XYZ file of C-alpha atoms in Angstrom:
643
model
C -2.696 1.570 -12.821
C -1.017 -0.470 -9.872
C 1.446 -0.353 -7.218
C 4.397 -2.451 -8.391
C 6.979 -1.575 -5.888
C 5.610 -0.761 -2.170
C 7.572 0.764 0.912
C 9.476 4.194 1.407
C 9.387 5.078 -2.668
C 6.298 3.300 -4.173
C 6.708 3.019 -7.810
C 2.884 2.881 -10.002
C 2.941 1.514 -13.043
C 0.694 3.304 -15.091
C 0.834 1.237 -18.708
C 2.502 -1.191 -19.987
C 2.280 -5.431 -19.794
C 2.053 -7.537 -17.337
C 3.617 -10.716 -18.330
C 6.233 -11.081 -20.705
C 4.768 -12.713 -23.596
C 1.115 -10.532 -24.627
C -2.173 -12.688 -25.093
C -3.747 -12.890 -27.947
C -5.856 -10.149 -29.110
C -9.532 -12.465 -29.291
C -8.388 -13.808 -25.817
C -7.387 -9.894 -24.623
C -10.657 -8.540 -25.465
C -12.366 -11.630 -23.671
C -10.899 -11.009 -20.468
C -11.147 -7.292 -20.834
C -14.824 -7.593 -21.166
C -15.445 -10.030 -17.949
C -13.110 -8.345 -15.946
C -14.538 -4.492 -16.777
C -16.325 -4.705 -13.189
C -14.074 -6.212 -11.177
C -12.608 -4.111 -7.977
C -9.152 -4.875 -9.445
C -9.689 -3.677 -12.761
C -11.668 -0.429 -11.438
C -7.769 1.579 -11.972
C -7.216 0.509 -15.149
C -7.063 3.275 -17.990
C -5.594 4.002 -21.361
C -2.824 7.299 -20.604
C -1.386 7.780 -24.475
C -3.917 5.883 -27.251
C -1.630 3.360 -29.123
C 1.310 3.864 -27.130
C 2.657 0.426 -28.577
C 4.125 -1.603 -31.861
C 3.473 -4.384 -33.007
C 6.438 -6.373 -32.182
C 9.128 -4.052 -29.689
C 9.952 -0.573 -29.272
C 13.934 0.445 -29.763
C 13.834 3.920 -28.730
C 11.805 7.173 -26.843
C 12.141 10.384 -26.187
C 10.007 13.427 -24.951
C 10.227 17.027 -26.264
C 12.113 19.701 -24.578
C 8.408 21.552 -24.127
C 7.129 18.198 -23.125
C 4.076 18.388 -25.667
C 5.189 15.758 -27.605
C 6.599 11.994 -27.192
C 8.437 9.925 -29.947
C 9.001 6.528 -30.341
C 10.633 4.104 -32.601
C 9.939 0.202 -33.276
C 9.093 -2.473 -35.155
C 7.880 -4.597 -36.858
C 7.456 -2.945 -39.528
C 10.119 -0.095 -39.093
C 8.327 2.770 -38.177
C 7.964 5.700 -35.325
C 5.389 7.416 -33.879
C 4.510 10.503 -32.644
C 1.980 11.578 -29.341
C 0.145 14.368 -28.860
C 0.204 14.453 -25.143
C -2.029 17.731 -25.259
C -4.635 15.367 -26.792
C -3.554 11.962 -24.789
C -3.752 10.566 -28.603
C -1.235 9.210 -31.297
C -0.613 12.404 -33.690
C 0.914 10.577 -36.791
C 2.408 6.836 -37.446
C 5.270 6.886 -40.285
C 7.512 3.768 -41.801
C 10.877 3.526 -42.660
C 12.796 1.528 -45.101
C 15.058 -0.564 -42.243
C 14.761 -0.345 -38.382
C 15.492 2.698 -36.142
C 18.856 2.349 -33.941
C 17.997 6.107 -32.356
C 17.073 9.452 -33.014
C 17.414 12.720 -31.391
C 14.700 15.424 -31.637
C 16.856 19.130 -33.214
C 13.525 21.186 -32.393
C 11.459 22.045 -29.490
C 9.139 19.986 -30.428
C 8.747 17.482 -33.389
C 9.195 19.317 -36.227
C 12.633 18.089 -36.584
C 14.424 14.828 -36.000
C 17.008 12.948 -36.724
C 17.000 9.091 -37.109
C 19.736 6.596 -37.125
C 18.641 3.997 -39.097
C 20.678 0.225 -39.275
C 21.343 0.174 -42.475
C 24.495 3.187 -42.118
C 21.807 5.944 -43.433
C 20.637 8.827 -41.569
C 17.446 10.328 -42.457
C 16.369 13.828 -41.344
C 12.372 14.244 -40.970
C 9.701 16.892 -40.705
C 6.080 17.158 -40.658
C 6.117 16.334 -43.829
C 7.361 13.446 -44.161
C 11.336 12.674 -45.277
C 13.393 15.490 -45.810
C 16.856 14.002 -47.000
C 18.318 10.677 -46.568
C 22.415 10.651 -46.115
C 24.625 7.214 -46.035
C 27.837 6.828 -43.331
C 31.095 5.159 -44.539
C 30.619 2.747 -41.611
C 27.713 1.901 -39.355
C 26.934 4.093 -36.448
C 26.344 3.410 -32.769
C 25.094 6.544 -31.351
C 23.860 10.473 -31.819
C 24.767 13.486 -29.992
C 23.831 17.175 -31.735
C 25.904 20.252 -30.817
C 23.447 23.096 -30.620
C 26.123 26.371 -30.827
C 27.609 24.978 -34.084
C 24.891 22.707 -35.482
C 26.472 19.856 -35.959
C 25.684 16.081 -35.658
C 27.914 13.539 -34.096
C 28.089 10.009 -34.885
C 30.323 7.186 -32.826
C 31.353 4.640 -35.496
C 32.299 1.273 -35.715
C 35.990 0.127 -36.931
C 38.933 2.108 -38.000
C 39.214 4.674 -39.757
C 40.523 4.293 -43.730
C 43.878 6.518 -43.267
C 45.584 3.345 -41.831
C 46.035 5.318 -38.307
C 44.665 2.493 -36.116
C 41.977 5.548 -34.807
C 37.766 5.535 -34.656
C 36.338 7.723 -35.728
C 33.233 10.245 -34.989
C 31.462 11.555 -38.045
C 30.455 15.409 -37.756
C 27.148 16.574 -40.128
C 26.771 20.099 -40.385
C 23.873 21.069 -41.070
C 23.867 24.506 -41.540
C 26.313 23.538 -44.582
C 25.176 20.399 -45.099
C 28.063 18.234 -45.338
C 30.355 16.320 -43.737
C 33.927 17.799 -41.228
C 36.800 16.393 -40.854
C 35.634 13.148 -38.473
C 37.722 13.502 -34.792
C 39.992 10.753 -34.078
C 39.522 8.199 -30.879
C 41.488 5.194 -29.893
C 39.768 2.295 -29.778
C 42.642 -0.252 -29.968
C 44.249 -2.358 -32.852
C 42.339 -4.264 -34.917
C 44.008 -7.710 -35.862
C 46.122 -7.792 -39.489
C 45.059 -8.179 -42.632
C 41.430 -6.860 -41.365
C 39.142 -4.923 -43.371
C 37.826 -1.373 -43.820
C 35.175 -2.508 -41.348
C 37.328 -4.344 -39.411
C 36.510 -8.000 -37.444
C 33.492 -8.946 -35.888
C 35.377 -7.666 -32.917
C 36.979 -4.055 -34.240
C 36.838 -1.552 -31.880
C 34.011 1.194 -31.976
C 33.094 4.299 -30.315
C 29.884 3.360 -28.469
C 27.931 6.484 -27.312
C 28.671 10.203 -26.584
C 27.779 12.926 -24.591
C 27.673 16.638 -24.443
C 27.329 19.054 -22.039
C 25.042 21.183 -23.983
C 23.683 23.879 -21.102
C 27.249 24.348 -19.909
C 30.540 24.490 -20.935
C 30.049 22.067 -23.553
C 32.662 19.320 -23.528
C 32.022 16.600 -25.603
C 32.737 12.968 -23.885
C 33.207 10.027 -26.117
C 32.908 6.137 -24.249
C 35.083 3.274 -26.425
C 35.328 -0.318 -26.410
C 38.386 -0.118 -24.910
C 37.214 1.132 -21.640
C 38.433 4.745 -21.795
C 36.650 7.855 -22.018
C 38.017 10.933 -24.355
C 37.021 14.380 -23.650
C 37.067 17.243 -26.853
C 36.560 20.464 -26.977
C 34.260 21.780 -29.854
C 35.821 24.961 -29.901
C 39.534 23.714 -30.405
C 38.355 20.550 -32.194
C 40.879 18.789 -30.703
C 41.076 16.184 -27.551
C 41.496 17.645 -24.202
C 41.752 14.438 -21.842
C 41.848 11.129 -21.154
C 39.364 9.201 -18.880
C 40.913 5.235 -18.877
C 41.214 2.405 -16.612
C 37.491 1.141 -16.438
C 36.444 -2.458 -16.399
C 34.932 -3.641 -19.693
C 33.268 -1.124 -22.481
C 31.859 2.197 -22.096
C 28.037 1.927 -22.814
C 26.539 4.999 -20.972
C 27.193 8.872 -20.524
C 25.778 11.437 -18.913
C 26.575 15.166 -17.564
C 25.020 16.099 -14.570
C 22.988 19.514 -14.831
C 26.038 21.831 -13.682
C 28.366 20.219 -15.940
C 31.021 19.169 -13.259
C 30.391 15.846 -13.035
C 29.770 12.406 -15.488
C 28.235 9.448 -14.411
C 29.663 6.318 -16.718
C 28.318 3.134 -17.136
C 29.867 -0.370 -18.610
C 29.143 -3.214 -20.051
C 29.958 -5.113 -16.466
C 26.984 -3.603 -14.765
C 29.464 -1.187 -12.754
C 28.535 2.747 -12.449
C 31.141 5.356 -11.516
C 30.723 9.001 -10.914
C 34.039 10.893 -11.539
C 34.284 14.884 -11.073
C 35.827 16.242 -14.079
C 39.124 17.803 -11.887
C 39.356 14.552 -10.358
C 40.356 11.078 -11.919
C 39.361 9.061 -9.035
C 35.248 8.150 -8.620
C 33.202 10.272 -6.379
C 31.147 6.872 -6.408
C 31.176 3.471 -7.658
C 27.652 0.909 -7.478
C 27.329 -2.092 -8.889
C 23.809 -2.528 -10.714
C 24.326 -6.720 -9.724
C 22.754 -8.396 -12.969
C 26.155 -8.295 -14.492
C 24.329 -6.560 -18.068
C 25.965 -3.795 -19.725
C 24.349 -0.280 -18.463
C 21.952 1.031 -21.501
C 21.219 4.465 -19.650
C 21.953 7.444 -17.289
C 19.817 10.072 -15.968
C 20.802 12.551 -13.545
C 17.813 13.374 -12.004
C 16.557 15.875 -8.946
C 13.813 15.231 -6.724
C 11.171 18.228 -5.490
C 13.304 18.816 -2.553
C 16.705 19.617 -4.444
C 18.182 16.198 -3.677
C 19.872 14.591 -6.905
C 19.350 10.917 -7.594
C 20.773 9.045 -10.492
C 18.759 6.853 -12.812
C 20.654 3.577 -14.079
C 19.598 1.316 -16.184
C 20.403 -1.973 -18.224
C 18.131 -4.809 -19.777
C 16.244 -5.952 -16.751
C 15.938 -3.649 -14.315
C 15.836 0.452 -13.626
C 17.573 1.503 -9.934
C 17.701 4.785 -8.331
C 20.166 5.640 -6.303
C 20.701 8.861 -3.781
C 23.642 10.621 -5.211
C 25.641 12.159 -2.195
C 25.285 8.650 -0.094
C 24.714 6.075 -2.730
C 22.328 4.340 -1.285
C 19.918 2.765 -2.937
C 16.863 4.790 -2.988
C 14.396 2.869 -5.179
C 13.547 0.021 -8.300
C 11.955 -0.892 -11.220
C 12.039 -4.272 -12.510
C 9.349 -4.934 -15.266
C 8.736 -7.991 -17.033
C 10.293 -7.484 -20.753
C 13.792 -6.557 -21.944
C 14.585 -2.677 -21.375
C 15.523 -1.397 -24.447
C 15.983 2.667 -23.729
C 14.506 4.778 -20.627
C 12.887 8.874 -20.983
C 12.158 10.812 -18.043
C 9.443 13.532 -18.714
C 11.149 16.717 -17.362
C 10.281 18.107 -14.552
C 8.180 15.200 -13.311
C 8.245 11.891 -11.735
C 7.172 9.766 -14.177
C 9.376 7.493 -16.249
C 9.168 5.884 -19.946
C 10.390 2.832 -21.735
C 10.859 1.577 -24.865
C 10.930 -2.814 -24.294
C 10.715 -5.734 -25.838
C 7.049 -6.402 -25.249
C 3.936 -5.109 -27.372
C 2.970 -1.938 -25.079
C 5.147 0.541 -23.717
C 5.876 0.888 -20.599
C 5.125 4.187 -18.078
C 6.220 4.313 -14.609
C 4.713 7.164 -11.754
C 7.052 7.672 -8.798
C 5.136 10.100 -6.736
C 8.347 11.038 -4.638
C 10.411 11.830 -7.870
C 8.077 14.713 -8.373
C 4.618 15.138 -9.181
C 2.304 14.392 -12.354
C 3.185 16.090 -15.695
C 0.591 18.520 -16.460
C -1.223 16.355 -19.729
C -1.736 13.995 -16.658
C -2.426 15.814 -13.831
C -4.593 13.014 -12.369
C -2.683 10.909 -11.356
C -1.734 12.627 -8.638
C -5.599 12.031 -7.502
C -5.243 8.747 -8.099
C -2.407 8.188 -6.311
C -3.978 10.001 -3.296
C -6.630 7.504 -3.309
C -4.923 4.727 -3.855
C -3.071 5.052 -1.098
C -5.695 5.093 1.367
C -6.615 1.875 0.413
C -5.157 -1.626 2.296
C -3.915 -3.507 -0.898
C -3.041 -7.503 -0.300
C -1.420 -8.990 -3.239
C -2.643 -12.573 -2.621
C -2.399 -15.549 -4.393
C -5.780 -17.724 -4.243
C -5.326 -20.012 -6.852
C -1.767 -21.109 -6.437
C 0.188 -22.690 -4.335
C 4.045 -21.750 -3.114
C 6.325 -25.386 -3.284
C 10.024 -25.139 -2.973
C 12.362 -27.506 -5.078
C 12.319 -29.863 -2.346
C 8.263 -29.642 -1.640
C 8.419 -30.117 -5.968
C 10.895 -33.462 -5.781
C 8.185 -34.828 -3.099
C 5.182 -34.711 -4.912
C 6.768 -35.588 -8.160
C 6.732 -32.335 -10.052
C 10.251 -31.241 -10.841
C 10.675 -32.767 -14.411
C 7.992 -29.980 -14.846
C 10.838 -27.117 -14.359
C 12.012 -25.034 -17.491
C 9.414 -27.331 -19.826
C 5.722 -25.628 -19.018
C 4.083 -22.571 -17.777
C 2.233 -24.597 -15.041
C 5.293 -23.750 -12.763
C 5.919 -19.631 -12.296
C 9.093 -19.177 -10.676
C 9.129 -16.686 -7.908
C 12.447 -16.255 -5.021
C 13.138 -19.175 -4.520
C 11.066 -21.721 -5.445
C 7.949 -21.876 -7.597
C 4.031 -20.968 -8.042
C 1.357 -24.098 -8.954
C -1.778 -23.893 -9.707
C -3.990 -25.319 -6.561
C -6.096 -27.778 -8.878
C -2.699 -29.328 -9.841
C -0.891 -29.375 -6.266
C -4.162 -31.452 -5.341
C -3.985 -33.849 -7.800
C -0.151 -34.585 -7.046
C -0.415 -34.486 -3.224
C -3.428 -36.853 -3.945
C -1.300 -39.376 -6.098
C 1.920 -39.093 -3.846
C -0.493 -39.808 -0.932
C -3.695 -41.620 -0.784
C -4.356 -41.205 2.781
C -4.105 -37.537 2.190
C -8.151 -37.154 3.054
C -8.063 -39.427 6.106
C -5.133 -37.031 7.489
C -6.776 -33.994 6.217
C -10.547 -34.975 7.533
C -8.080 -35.693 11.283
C -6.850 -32.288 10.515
C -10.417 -30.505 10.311
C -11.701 -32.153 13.495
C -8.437 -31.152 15.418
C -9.419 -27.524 14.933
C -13.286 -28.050 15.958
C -12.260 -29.599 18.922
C -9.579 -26.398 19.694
C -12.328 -24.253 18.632
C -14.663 -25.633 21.053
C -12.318 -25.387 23.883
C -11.715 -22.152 23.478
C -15.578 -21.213 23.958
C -15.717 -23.370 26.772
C -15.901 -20.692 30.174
C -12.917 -20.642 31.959
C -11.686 -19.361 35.802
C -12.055 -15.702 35.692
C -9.091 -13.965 37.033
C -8.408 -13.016 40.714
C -7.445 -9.747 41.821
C -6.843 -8.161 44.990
C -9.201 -4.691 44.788
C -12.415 -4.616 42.206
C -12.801 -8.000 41.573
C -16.587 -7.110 40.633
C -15.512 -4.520 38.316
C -13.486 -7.632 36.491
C -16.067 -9.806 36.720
C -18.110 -7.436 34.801
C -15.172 -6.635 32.171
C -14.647 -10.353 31.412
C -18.914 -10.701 31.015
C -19.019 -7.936 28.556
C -15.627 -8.265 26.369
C -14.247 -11.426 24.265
C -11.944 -13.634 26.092
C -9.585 -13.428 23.083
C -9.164 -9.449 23.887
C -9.024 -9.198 27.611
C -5.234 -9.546 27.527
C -5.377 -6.180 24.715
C -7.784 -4.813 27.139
C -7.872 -2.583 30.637
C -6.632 -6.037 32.270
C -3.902 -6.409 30.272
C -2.239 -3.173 30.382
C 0.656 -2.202 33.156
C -0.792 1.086 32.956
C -4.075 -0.039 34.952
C -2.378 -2.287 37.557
C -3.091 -0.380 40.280
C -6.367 -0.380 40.053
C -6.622 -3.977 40.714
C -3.568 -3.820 43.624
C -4.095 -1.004 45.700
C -6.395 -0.662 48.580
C -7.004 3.331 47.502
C -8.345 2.803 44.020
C -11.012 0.464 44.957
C -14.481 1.277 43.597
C -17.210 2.514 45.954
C -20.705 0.896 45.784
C -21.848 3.224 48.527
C -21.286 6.918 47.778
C -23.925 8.541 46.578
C -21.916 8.926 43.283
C -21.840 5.288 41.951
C -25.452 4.772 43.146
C -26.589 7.647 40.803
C -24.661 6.125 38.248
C -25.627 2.707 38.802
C -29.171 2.683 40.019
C -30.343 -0.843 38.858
C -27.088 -2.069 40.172
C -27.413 -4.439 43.872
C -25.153 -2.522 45.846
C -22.997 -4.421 48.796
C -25.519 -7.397 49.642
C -27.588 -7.681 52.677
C -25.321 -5.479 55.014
C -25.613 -2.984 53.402
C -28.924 -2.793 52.978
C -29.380 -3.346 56.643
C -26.732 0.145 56.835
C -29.072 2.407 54.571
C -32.159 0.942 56.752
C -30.479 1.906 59.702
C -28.954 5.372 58.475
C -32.970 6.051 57.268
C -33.517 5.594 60.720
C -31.397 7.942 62.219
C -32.638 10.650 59.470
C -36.315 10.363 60.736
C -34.600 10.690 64.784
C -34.429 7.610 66.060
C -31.999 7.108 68.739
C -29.056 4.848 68.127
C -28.851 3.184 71.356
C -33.003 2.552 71.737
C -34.350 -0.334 69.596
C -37.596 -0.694 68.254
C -39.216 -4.186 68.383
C -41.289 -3.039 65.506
C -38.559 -1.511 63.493
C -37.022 -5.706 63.980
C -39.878 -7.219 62.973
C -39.971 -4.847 59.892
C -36.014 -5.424 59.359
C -36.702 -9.227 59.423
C -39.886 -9.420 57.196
C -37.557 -7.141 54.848
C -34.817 -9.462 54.948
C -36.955 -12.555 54.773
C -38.707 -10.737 51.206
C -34.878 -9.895 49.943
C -33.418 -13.555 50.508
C -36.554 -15.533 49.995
C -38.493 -15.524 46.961
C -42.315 -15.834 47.648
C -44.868 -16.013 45.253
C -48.368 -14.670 46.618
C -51.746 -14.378 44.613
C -53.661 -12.004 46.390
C -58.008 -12.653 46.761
C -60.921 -11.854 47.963
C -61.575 -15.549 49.617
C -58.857 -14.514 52.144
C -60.861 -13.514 55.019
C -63.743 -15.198 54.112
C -64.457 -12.987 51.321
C -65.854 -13.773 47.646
C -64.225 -14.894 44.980
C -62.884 -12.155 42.729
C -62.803 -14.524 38.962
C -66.774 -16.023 39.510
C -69.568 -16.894 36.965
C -71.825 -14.452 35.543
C -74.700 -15.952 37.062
C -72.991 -15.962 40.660
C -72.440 -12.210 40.333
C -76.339 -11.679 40.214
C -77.347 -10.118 43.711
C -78.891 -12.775 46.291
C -81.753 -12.237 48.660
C -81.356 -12.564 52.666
C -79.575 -10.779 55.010
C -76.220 -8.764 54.858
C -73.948 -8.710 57.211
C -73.164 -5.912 59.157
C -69.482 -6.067 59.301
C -67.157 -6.351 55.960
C -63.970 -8.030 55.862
C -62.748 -7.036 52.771
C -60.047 -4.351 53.518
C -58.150 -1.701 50.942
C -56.224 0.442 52.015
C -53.742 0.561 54.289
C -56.105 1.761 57.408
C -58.818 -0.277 58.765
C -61.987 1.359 60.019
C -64.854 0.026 62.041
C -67.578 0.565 63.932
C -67.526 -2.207 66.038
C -67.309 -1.164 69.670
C -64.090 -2.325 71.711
C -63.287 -2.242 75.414
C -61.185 0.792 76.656
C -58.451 -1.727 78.297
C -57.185 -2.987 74.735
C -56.615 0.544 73.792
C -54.538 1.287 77.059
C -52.749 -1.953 76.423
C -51.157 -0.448 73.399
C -48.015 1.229 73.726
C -47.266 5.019 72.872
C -45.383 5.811 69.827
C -42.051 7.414 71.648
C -41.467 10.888 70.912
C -39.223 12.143 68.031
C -36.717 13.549 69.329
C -34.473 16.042 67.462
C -31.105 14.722 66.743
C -27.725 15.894 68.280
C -25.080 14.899 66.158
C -24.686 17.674 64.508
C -26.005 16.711 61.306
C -29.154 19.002 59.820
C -32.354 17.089 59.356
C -33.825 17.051 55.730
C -37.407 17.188 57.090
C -36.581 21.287 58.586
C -35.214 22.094 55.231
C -35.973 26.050 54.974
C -36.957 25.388 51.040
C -39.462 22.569 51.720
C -41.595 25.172 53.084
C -41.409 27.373 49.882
């Protein structure tokens, strides 16, 4: 499981292949087995068990109770049948030619009908073939009225009455044989043609019936006209004419009031049935006749409508026509199913597998596969880059410069994509390598051009100058990559005027940023000379006395703060011992002590030396503290510091 189509409507393809021709089956099961742990592989599951032919699938459809899906392919002719209770294949049967399409009569799968190309019809049960019935001509499509159980089948050619008509064959069942076929004009065939007609006779290509309603049968023709009968009357009721090409594609819409037609120009028209003039007209733009038409509604009640042809699947909003979402797989589209009441879409294609799409905003998981909605869930929460490693992007002109483009239409080594094309990196090397031999010199140039920018760029540049905070910027640019400044605070208009204006300037002095920033050097030497100062006038210290002491303390302060001095302090200052001496030195020595020791700890000195009452006059009185008058409340008479 993958997402093939990201944006507003992601479309997940849940099976089906991935490139348009399958590998072969030793070279499958290699890869499958070395790629089993791989992150991209981790998704990958098996929804329905052989939900694929051998060859190409023609045709599927799901049950009305959605229990059951059948499908019709080749080679050998043959259908199966799924059990999507069981997520298994219920039962594989052959036929004697190839399946053109079937319609289910039952609920479930218990009865079918199967349009086969060899102008047989063969009814089957569980049981294998019930009865096999042959047409007069070959048939093109099958439509089953439910109220009178009947089968209709568009023809090819005219019919044998010589009335220039087609024809539609009606099967009733309940009698088991055939009606009187209704007549539809599908042009002139040339003279002297036929029963069958030329190879190009006119033919009624598909029908549709408005089976929930008022059920009007709708008949498209090669001749670009639409004709409308009414089961009840047996007998045409109108005329639809006047579109470009054939008629391919039918469908009612749920209420039975409008049909959405398709051609074999690629053009789409939604008409109202009491109006002749399109409600709507989209052109699908491959220019491939339309194979089907789905009206669909999403969870929210808004209607969408499913179109279809060989090579790609649109969805388009029904009241505005836009274009709502895509599917473009990598194989022919041979018919399209949508599981009712669901979002997930089935295809019958040319490849091996068949093919099963998950659109999430269609509607959610069918019941029998209720996980994916899980799935999806997860899958969306994860970043997926679809990258290319190995290969190389060249346009035409890139190719005819390096020699490549005779390699266009003949190999696989090309993959076209847009607008130019996909090679393999081993082979762009070689051919840039032969087209130019200095292609190392210019490369090695290349490789030192970028060390060289790299290096710059580490290099420390000029930090930037503001008006206010310029610390605060400083400290931004330290901490943060120069690469994400500019994403950053300094970046962003919103902070400008924190740099600019004078009143958002940070503080270093409150009390605030120093209790938020303690190890932080606050203001330089001023003001640490302020907080000395303001200490000062705590403790009562006039402002207008100075201190000599209180200088010589501010200077040996301010000579510690700007000088750096390493001191080893010892006992040999002061004529003391050494503290670091031999063990033998340490022994004690005989003769006499001194009385006086100079070795001082401590921050007081005592002694017992006797000194002359005149020195101790000399000294001048400590000045008394005085109580302050400012106003201010001391911290020393705090009431609590007494508690």
């Amino acid at each position: 499981m993958k997402l093939t189509n990201p944006g507003a409507v992601p479309v997940y393809t849940v099976s089906g292949p991935s490139t348009a021709r399958p590998l072969p089956e030793w070279l499958a099961r290699r890869r499958k087995r070395s790629a089993k742990y791989e992150p991209e592989e981790l998704n990958n599951f098996e929804l329905l068990q052989n939900f694929d032919f051998e060859e190409a699938s023609n045709c599927v459809r799901v049950s009305e109770d959605g229990n059951w899906i059948m499908s019709s392919g080749t080679y050998k002719p043959q259908f199966h049948v799924h059990n999507t209770q069981e997520l298994s294949l219920s039962f594989a049967r052959h036929t004697k030619s190839e399946n053109t399409t079937f319609i289910m009569l039952s609920q479930d799968y218990t009865k079918s009908v199967h349009l086969q190309s060899d102008r047989s019809i063969e009814f089957h049960t569980p049981m294998g073939c019930h009865y096999e019935v042959r047409l007069p001509r070959f048939g093109r499509d099958l439509a089953y009225l439910r109220q009178s159980t009947e089968v209709l089948i568009p023809s090819v050619g005219l019919s044998a009455d010589g009335s220039g008509m087609g024809e539609v064959f009606r099967l009733d069942l309940e009698r088991g044989q055939f009606l009187r076929p209704w007549q539809v004009d599908v042009g002139e065939d040339e003279p002297g043609a036929g029963l069958q007609g030329s190879i190009h006779v006119g033919a009624v290509n598909v029908a549709a019936v408005a089976e929930s309603t008022h059920g009007l049968c709708a008949f498209g023709t090669t001749v670009g006209t639409v004709e409308f009968y009414d089961p009840r009357s047996r007998n045409r009721v109108a005329v639809l004419g006047g579109q470009e090409g054939e008629v391919t594609a039918l469908d009612y819409s749920r209420d039975g009031l409008s049909l959405a037609l398709g051609t074999s120009t690629g053009i789409v028209q939604i008409f109202d049935l009491r109006n002749p003039r399109p409600l709507m007209r989209k052109d699908q733009g491959m220019g491939l006749p339309i194979k089907n038409i789905i009206h669909l509604t999403t969870p929210t009640e808004e209607k969408k409508l499913l179109t279809a042809d060989k090579r790609i699947i649109k969805l388009w909003d029904e009241q505005t026509g836009d274009l709502w979402t895509s599917i473009e797989p990598t194989v022919d589209i041979n018919h399209v199913a949508h599981v009712p009441d669901s979002g997930m879409l089935l295809t019958a294609n040319e490849g091996k597998q068949m093919h099963s799409f998950f659109i999430p905003n269609l509607g959610l998981a069918p019941r029998w596969c209720h996980f994916l909605d899980n799935m999806v869930h997860e899958m969306e929460n994860e970043k997926r880059v679809d990258t290319y490693d190995n290969y190389k992007f060249l346009t035409v002109p890139e190719l005819k410069q390096l020699s490549l483009a005779h390699l266009v239409g003949k190999t696989n080594l090309l993959r076209p994509y847009m607008h130019g094309y996909f090679v393999h990196s081993k082979l762009y090397d070689q051919a840039r390598l032969i087209a130019n031999p200095y292609v190392w010199e210019e490369e090695r140039a290349k490789r030192v051009k970028e060390k060289v920018e790299k290096a710059r760029e580490s290099r420390i540049r000029g930090v930037k100058k503001v008006k206010v905070n310029q610390k605060l910027v400083d400290k931004i640019v330290d901490r943060s990559d120069k690469k994400k400044i500019a994403a950053g605070v300094l970046g962003d208009s919103r902070f400008g005027k924190l740099f600019e204006d004078e009143e958002f300037k940070v503080d270093e002095t409150s009390r605030e940023f120093m209790a938020l920033n303690p190890s932080t050097q606050v203001g330089g030497q001023e003001v640490a000379v302020q907080h000395v100062k303001d200490d000062s006038s705590v403790t009562g210290s006039s402002d207008d006395e100075s201190d000599p002491e209180s200088e010589v303390e501010d200077k040996r302060k301010k000579k510690s703060k700007d000088d750096v001095v390493m001191q080893v302090s010892s006992s040999k200052i002061a004529g003391g011992r050494a503290k670091d001496t031999a063990f033998g030195q340490r022994a004690p020595k005989t003769g006499r002590v001194t009385k006086t020791r100079t070795d001082v700890v401590g921050e007081q000195k005592i002694t017992f030396v006797p000194e002359s009452k005149k020195k101790k006059q000399a000294e001048p009185e400590a000045a008394p503290k005085r109580r302050r008058d400012d106003g201010r409340r001391s911290a020393s008479t705090n009431t609590f510091r007494r508690l």
